[in-house]
PDB file of C-alpha atoms (C1' of nucleotides) in Angstrom:
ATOM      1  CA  UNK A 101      21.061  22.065 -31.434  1.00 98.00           C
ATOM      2  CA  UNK A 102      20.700  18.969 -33.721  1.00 98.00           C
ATOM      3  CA  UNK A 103      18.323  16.366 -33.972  1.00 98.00           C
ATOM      4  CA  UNK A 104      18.074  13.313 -35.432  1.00 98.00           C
ATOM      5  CA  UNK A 105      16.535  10.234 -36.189  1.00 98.00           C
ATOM      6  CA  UNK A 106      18.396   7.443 -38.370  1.00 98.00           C
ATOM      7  CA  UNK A 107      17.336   3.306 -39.390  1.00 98.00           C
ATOM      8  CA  UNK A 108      20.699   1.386 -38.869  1.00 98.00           C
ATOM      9  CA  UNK A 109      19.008  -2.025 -39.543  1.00 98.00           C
ATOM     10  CA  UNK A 110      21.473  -3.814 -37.590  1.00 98.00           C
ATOM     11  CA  UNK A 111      23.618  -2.004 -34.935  1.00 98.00           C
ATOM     12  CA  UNK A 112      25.368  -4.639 -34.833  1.00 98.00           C
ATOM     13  CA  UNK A 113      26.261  -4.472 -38.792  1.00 98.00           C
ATOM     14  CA  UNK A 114      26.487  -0.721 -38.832  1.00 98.00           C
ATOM     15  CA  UNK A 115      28.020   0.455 -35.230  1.00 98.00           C
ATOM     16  CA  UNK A 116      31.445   1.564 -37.638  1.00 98.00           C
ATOM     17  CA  UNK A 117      29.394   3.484 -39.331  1.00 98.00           C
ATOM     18  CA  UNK A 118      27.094   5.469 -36.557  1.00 98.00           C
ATOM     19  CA  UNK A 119      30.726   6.086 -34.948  1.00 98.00           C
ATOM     20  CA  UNK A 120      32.463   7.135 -38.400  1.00 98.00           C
ATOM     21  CA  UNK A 121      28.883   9.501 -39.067  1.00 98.00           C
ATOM     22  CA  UNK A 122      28.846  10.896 -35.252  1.00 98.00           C
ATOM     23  CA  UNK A 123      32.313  11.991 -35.960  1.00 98.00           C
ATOM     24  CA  UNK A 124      32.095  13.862 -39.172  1.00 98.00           C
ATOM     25  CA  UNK A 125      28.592  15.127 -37.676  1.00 98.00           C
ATOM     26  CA  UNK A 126      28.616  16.174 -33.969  1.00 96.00           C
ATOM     27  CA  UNK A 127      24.887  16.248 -33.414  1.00 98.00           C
ATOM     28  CA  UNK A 128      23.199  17.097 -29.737  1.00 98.00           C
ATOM     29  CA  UNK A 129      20.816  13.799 -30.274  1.00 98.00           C
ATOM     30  CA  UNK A 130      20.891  10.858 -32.592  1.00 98.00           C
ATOM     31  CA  UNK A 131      18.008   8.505 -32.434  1.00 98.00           C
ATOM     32  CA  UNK A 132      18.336   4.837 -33.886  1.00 98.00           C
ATOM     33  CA  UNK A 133      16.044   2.182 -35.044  1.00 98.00           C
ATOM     34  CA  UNK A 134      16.079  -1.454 -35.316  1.00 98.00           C
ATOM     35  CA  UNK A 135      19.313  -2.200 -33.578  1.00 98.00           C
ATOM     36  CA  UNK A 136      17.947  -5.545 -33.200  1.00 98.00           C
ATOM     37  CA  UNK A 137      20.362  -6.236 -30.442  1.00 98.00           C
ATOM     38  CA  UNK A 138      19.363  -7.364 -26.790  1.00 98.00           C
ATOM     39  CA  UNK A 139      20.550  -5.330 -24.364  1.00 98.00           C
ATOM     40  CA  UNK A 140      23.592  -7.186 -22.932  1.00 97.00           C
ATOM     41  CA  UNK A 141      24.966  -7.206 -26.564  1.00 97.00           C
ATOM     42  CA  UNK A 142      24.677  -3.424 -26.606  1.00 98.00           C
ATOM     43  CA  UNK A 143      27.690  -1.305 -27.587  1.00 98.00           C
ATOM     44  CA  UNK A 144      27.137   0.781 -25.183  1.00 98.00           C
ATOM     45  CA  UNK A 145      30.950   0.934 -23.874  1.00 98.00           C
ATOM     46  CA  UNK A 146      31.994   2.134 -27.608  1.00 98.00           C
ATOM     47  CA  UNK A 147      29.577   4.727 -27.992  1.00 98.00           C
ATOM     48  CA  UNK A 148      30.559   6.017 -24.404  1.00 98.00           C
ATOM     49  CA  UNK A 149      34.653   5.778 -25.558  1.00 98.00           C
ATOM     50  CA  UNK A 150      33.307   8.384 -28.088  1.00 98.00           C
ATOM     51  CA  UNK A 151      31.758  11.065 -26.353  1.00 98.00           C
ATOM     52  CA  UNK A 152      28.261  10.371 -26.057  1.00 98.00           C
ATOM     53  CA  UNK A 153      25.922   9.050 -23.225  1.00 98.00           C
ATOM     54  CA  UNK A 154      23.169   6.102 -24.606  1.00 98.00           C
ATOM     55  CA  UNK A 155      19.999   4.730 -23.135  1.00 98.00           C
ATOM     56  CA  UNK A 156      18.522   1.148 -25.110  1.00 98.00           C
ATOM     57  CA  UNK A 157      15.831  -0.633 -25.320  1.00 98.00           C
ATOM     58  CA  UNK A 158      15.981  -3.805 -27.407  1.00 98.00           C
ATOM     59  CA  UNK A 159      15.107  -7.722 -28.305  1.00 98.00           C
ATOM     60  CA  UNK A 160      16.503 -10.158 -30.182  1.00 97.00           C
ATOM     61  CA  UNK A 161      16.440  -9.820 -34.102  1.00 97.00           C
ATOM     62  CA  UNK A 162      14.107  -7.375 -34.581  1.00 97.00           C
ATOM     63  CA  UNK A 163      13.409  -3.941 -33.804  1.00 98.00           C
ATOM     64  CA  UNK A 164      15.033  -1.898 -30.788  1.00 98.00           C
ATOM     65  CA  UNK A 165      15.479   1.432 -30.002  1.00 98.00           C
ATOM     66  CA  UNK A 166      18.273   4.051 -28.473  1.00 98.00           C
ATOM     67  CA  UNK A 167      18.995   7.528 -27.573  1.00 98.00           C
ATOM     68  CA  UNK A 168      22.515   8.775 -28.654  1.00 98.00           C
ATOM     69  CA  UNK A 169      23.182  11.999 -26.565  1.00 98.00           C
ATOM     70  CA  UNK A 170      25.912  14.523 -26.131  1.00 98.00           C
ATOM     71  CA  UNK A 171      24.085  15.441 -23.031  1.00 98.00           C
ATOM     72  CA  UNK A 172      22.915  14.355 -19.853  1.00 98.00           C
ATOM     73  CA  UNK A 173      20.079  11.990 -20.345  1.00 98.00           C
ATOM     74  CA  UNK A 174      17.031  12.007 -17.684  1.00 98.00           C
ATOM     75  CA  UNK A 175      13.526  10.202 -16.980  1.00 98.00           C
ATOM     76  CA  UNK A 176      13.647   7.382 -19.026  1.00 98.00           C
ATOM     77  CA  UNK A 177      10.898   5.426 -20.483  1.00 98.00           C
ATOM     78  CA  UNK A 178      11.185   2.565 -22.322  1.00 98.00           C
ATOM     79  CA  UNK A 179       7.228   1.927 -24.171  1.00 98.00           C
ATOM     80  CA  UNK A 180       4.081   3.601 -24.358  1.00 98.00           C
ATOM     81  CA  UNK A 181       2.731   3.165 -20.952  1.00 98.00           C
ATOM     82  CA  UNK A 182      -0.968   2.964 -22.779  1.00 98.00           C
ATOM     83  CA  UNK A 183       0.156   0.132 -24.938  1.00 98.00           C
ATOM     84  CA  UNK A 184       1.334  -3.265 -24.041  1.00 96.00           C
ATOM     85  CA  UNK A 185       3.838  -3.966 -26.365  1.00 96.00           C
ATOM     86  CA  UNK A 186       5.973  -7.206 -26.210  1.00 96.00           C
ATOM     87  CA  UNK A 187       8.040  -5.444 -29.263  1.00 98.00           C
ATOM     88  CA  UNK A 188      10.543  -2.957 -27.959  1.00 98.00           C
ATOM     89  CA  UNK A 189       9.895   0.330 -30.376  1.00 98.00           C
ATOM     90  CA  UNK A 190       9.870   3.191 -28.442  1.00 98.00           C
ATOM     91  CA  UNK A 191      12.478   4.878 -25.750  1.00 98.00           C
ATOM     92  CA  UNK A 192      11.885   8.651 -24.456  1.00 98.00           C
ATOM     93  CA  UNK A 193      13.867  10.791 -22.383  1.00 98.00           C
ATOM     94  CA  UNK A 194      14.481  14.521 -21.318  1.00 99.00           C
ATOM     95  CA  UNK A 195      17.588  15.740 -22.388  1.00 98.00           C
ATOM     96  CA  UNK A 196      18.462  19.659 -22.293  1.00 98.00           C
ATOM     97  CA  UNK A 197      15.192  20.452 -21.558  1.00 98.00           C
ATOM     98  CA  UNK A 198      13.568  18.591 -24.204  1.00 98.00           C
ATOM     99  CA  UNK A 199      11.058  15.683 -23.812  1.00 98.00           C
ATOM    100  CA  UNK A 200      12.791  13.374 -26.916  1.00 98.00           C
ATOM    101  CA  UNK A 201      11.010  10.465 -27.664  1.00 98.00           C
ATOM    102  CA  UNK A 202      12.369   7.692 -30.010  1.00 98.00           C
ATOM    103  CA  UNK A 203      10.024   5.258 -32.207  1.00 98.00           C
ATOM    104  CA  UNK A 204      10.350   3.055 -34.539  1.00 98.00           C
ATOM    105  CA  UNK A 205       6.577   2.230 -35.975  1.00 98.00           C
ATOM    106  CA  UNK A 206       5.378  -1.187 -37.042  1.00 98.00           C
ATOM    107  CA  UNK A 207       5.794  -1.483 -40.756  1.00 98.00           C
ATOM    108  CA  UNK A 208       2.335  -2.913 -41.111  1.00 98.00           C
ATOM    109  CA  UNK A 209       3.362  -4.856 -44.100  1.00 97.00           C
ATOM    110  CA  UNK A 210       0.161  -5.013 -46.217  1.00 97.00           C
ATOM    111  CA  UNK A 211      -3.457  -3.763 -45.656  1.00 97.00           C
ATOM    112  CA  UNK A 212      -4.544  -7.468 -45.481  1.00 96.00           C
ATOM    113  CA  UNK A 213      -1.804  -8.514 -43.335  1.00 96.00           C
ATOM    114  CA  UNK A 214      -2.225  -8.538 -39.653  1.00 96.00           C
ATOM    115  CA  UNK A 215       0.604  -6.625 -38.738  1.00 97.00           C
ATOM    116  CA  UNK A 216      -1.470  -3.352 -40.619  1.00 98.00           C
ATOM    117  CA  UNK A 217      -4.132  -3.136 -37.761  1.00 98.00           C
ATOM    118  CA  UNK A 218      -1.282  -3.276 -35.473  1.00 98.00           C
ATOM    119  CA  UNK A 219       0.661  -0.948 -37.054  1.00 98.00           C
ATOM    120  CA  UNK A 220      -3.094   1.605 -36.842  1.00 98.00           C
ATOM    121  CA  UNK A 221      -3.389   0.370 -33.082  1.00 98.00           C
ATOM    122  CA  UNK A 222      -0.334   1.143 -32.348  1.00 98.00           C
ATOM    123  CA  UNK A 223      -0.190   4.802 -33.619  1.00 98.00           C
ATOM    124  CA  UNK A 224      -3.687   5.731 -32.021  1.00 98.00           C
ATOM    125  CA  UNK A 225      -1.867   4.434 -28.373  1.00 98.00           C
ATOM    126  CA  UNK A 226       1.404   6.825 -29.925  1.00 98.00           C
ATOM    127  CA  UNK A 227      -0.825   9.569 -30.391  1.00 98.00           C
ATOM    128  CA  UNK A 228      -2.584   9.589 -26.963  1.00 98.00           C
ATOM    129  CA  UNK A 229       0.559   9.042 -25.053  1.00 98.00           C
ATOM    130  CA  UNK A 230       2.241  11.881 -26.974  1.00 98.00           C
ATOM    131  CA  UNK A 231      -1.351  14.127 -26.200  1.00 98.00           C
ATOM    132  CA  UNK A 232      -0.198  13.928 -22.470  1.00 98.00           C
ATOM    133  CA  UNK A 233       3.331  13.892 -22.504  1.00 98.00           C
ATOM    134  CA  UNK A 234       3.075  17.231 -24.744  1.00 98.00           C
ATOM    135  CA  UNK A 235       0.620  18.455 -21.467  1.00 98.00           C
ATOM    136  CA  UNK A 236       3.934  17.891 -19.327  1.00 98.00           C
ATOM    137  CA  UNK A 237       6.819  19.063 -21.521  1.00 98.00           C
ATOM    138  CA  UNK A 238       5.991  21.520 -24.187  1.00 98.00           C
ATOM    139  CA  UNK A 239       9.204  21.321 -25.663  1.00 98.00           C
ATOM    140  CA  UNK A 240       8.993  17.453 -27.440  1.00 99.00           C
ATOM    141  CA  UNK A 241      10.159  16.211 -30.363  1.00 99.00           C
ATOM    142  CA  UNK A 242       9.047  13.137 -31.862  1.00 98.00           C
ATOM    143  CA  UNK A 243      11.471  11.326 -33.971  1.00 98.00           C
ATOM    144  CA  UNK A 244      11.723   8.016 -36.078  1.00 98.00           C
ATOM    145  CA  UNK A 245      11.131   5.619 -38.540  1.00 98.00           C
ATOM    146  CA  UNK A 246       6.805   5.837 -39.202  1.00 98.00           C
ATOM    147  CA  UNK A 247       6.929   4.164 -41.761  1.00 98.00           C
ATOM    148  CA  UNK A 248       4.148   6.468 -43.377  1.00 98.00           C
ATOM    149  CA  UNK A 249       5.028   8.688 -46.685  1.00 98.00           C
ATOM    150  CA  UNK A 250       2.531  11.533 -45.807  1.00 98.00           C
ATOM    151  CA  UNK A 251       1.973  13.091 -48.898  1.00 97.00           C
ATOM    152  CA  UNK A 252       2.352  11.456 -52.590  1.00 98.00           C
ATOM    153  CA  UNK A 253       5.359  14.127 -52.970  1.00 98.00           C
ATOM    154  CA  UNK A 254       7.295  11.627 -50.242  1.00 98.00           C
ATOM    155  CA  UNK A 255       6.760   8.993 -52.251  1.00 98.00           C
ATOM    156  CA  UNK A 256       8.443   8.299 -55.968  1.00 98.00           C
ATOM    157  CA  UNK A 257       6.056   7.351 -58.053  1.00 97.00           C
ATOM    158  CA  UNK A 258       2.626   7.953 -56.192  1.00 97.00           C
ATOM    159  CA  UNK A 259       0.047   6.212 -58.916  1.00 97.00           C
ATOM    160  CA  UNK A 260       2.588   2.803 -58.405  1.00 96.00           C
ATOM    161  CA  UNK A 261       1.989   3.416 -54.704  1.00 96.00           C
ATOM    162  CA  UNK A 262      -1.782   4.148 -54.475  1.00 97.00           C
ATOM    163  CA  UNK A 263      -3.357   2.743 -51.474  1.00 95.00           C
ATOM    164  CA  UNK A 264      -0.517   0.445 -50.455  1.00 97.00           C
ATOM    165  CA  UNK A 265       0.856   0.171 -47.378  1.00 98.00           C
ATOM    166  CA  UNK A 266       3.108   3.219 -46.386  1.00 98.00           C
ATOM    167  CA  UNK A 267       0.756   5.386 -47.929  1.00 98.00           C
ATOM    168  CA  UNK A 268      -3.114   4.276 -47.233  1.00 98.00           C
ATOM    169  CA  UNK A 269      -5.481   7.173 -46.178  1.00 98.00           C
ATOM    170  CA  UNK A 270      -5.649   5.274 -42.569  1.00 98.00           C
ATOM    171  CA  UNK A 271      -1.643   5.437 -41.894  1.00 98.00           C
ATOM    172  CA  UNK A 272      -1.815   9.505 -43.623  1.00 98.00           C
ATOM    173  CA  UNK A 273      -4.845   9.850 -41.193  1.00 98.00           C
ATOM    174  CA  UNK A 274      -2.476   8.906 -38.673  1.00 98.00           C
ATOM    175  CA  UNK A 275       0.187  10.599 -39.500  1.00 98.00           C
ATOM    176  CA  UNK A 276      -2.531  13.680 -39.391  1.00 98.00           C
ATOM    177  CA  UNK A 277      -3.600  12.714 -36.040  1.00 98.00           C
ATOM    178  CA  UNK A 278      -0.184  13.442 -34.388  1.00 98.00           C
ATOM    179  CA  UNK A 279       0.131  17.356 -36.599  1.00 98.00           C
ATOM    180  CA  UNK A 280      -3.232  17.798 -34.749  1.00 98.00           C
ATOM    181  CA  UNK A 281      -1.454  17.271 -31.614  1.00 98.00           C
ATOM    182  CA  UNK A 282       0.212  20.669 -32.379  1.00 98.00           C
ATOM    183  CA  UNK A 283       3.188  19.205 -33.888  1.00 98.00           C
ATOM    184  CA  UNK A 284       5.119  20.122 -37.335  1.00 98.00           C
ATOM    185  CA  UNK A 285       6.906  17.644 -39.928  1.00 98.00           C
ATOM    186  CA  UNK A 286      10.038  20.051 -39.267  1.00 98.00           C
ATOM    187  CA  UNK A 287      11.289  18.905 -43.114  1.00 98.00           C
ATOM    188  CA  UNK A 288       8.269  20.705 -44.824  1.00 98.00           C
ATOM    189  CA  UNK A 289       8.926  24.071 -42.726  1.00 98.00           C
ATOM    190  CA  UNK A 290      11.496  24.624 -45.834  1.00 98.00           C
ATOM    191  CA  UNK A 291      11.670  24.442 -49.208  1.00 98.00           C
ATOM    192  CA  UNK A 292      13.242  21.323 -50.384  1.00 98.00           C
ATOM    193  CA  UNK A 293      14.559  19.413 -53.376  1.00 98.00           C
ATOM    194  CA  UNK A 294      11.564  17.445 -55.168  1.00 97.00           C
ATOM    195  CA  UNK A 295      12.101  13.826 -54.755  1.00 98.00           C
ATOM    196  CA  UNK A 296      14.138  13.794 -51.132  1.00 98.00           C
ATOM    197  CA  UNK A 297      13.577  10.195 -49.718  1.00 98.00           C
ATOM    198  CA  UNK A 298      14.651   9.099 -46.705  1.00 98.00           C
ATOM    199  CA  UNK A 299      14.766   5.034 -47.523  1.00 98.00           C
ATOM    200  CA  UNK A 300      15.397   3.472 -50.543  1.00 98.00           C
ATOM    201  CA  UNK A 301      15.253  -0.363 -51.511  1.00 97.00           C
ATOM    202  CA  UNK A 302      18.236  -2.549 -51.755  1.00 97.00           C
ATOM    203  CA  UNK A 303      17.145  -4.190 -54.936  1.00 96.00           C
ATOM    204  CA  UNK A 304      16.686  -3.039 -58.336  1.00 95.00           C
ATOM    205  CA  UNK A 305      19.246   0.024 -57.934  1.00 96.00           C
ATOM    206  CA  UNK A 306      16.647   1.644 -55.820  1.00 97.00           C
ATOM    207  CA  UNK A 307      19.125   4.205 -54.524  1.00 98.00           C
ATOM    208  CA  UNK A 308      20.985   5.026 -57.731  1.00 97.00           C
ATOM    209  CA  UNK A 309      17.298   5.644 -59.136  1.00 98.00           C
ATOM    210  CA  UNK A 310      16.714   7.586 -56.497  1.00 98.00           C
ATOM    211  CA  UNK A 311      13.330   5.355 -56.278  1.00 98.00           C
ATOM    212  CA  UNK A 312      12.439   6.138 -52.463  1.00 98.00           C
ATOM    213  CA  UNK A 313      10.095   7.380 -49.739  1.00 98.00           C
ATOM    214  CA  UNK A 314      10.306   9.397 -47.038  1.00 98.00           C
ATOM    215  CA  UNK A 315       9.172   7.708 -44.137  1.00 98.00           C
ATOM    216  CA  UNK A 316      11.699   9.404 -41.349  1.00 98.00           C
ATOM    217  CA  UNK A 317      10.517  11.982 -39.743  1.00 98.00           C
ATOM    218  CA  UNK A 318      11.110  14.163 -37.260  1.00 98.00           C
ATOM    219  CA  UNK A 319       8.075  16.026 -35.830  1.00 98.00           C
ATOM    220  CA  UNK A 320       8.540  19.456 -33.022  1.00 98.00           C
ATOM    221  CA  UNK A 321       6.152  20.758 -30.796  1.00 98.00           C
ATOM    222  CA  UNK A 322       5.127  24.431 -31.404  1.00 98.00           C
ATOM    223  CA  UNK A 323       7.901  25.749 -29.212  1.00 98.00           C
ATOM    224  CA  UNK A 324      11.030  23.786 -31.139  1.00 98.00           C
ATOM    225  CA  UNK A 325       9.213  24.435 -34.166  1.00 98.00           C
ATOM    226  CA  UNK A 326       9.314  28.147 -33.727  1.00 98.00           C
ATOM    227  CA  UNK A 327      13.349  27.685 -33.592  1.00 98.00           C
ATOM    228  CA  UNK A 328      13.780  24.940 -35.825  1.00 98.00           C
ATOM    229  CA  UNK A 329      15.571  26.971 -39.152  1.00 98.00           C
ATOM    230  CA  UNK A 330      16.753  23.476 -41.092  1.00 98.00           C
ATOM    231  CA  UNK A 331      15.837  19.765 -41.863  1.00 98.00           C
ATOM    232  CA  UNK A 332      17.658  17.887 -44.212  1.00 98.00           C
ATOM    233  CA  UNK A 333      18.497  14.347 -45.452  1.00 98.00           C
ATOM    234  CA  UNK A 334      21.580  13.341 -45.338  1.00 98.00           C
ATOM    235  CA  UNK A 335      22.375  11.138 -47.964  1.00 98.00           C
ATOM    236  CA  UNK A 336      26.095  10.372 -47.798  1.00 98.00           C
ATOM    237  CA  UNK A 337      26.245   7.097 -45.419  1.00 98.00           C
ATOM    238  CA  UNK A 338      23.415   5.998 -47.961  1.00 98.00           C
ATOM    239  CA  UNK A 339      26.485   5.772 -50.568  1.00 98.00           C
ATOM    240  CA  UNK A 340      29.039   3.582 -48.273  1.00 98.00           C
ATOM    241  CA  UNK A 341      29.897   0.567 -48.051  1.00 97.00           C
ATOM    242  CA  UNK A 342      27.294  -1.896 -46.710  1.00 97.00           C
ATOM    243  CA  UNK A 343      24.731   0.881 -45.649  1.00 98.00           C
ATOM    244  CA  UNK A 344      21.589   1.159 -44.224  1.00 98.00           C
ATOM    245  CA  UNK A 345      18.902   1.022 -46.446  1.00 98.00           C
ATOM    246  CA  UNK A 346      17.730   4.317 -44.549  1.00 98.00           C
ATOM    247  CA  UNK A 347      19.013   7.872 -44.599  1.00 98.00           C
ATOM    248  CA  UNK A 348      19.726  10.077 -41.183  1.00 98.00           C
ATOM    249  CA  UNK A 349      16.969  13.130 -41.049  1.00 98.00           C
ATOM    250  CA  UNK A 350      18.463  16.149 -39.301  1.00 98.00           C
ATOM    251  CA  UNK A 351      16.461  19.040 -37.816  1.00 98.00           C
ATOM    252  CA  UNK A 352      18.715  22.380 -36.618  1.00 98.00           C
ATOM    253  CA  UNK A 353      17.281  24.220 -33.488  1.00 98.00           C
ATOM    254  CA  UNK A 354      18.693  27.705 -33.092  1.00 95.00           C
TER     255      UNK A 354
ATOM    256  C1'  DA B 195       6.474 -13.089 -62.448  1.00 85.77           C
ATOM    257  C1'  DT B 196       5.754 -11.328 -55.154  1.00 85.77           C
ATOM    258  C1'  DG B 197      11.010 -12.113 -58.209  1.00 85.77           C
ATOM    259  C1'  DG B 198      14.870  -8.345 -57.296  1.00 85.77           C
ATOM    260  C1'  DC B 199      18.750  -7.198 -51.455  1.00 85.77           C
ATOM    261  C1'  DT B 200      20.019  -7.403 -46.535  1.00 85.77           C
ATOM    262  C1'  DT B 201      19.881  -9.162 -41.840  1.00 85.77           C
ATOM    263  C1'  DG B 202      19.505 -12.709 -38.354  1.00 85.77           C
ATOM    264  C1'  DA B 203      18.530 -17.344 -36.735  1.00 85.77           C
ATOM    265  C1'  DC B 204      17.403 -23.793 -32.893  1.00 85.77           C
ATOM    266  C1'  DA B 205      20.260 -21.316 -40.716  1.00 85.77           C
ATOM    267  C1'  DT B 206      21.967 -24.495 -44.717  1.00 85.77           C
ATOM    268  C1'  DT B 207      16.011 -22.055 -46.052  1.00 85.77           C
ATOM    269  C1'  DC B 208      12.942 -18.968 -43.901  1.00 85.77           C
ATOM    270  C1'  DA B 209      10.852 -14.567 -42.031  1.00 85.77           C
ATOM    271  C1'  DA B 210      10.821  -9.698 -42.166  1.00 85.77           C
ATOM    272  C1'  DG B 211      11.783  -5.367 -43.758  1.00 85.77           C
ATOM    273  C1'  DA B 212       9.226  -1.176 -46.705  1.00 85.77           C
TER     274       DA B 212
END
DNA sequence: ATGGCTTGACATTCAAGA
């Protein structure tokens, strides 16, 4: 069983490449981000043509959501029901037995910006929704783009970083708050390379310097931890043509 | 030095991303 979240910044802009990436890796679930597409203008008859079912949420221009799935996809939610949210960043479902729920988290921008006690309102409503869906499905996994680096080894140079946005003690606190859930950051079950990132600017040769964070993430409740043996970055649609400026994150369920 | 890319929109510059 595979999991994963991916940014495609633009479904529009990188549908080619989802369908070129789903074919060279047949996952069980592939969440998206920021497909910025409204729903009638959803590919949803191309993704279909190859194999996989698709549930969407989405707005004009920015953010939207979906849930790629080589299975059958039940009880759909589109939003936390505890957060009224005119911005269309979340979409759950239960698919083989798993509660899978999709989010793409405000960026938050700067601590002095507005959008940053948004972005901290918004994950405290995330966390208490995810407290009571966890009380009816055991078996969830949380996937997406949190835009949070949890620790200063997700992030390339930490002391450049310190206490800016992505990285302040109230978004790691956060970020905390849903591992107290019972949850695990399935990527730090294993060893891994120093320096994985899962997004990299487009400027400045960011990628080629391999200056990044890793802000993907996909989280498992106790249960899909327990058979979770892999999670790894996959940086090869990071080197095409045109990419996203985000990595897919893969977790492996035996 | 707030620059540097990329995307999308009541575009022909601006907002937003992270």
């Amino acid at each position: 069983m595979k999991l994963v979240t991916w940014n495609v910044n633009s479904l529009k802009v990188r549908l080619p490449q989802v369908l070129q990436w789903l074919e060279m890796n047949p996952v069980d679930v592939l969440c998206i981000q920021e497909t910025k597409l409204t729903d009638d203008k959803f590919p949803q008859a191309e993704i279909e043509a190859a194999g996989y079912q698709v549930v969407f949420t989405g707005q004009k221009t920015y953010n939207g959501v979906a849930i790629i799935s080589r299975h059958p996809i039940e009880a759909v939610q589109k939003n936390n029901p505890l957060f009224e949210d005119e911005q269309q960043r979340i979409i759950a479902a239960t698919i083989a037995g798993m509660r899978i729920i999709c989010a793409y988290v405000p960026n938050g921008q700067a601590l002095d910006s507005e959008k940053y006690p948004y972005k901290l309102s918004w994950l405290a409503a995330l966390r208490d929704w995810v407290k009571a869906e966890l009380e009816q499905h055991p078996q969830l996994a949380l996937l997406g783009d949190y835009n949070i680096a949890p620790d200063d080894r997700d992030v390339h140079d930490p002391a450049a970083w310190e206490g800016m946005n992505l990285v302040s003690p109230a978004e790691r606190a956060a970020f905390q708050a849903l591992l107290d859930l019972g949850l695990s950051d399935s990527f730090r079950q294993f060893e891994q390379p120093e320096k994985t990132f899962s997004w990299w600017d487009y400027r400045q040769l960011g990628f080629r310097l391999n200056k990044g964070v890793r802000i993907d993430h996909v989280l498992l409740s106790k249960p899909l931890a327990d058979r979770c043996t892999s999670c790894v970055v996959d940086r090869v649609p990071r080197k095409w043509e045109q990419p996203s400026d985000h990595a897919p994150v893969i977790a492996t369920l035996d």
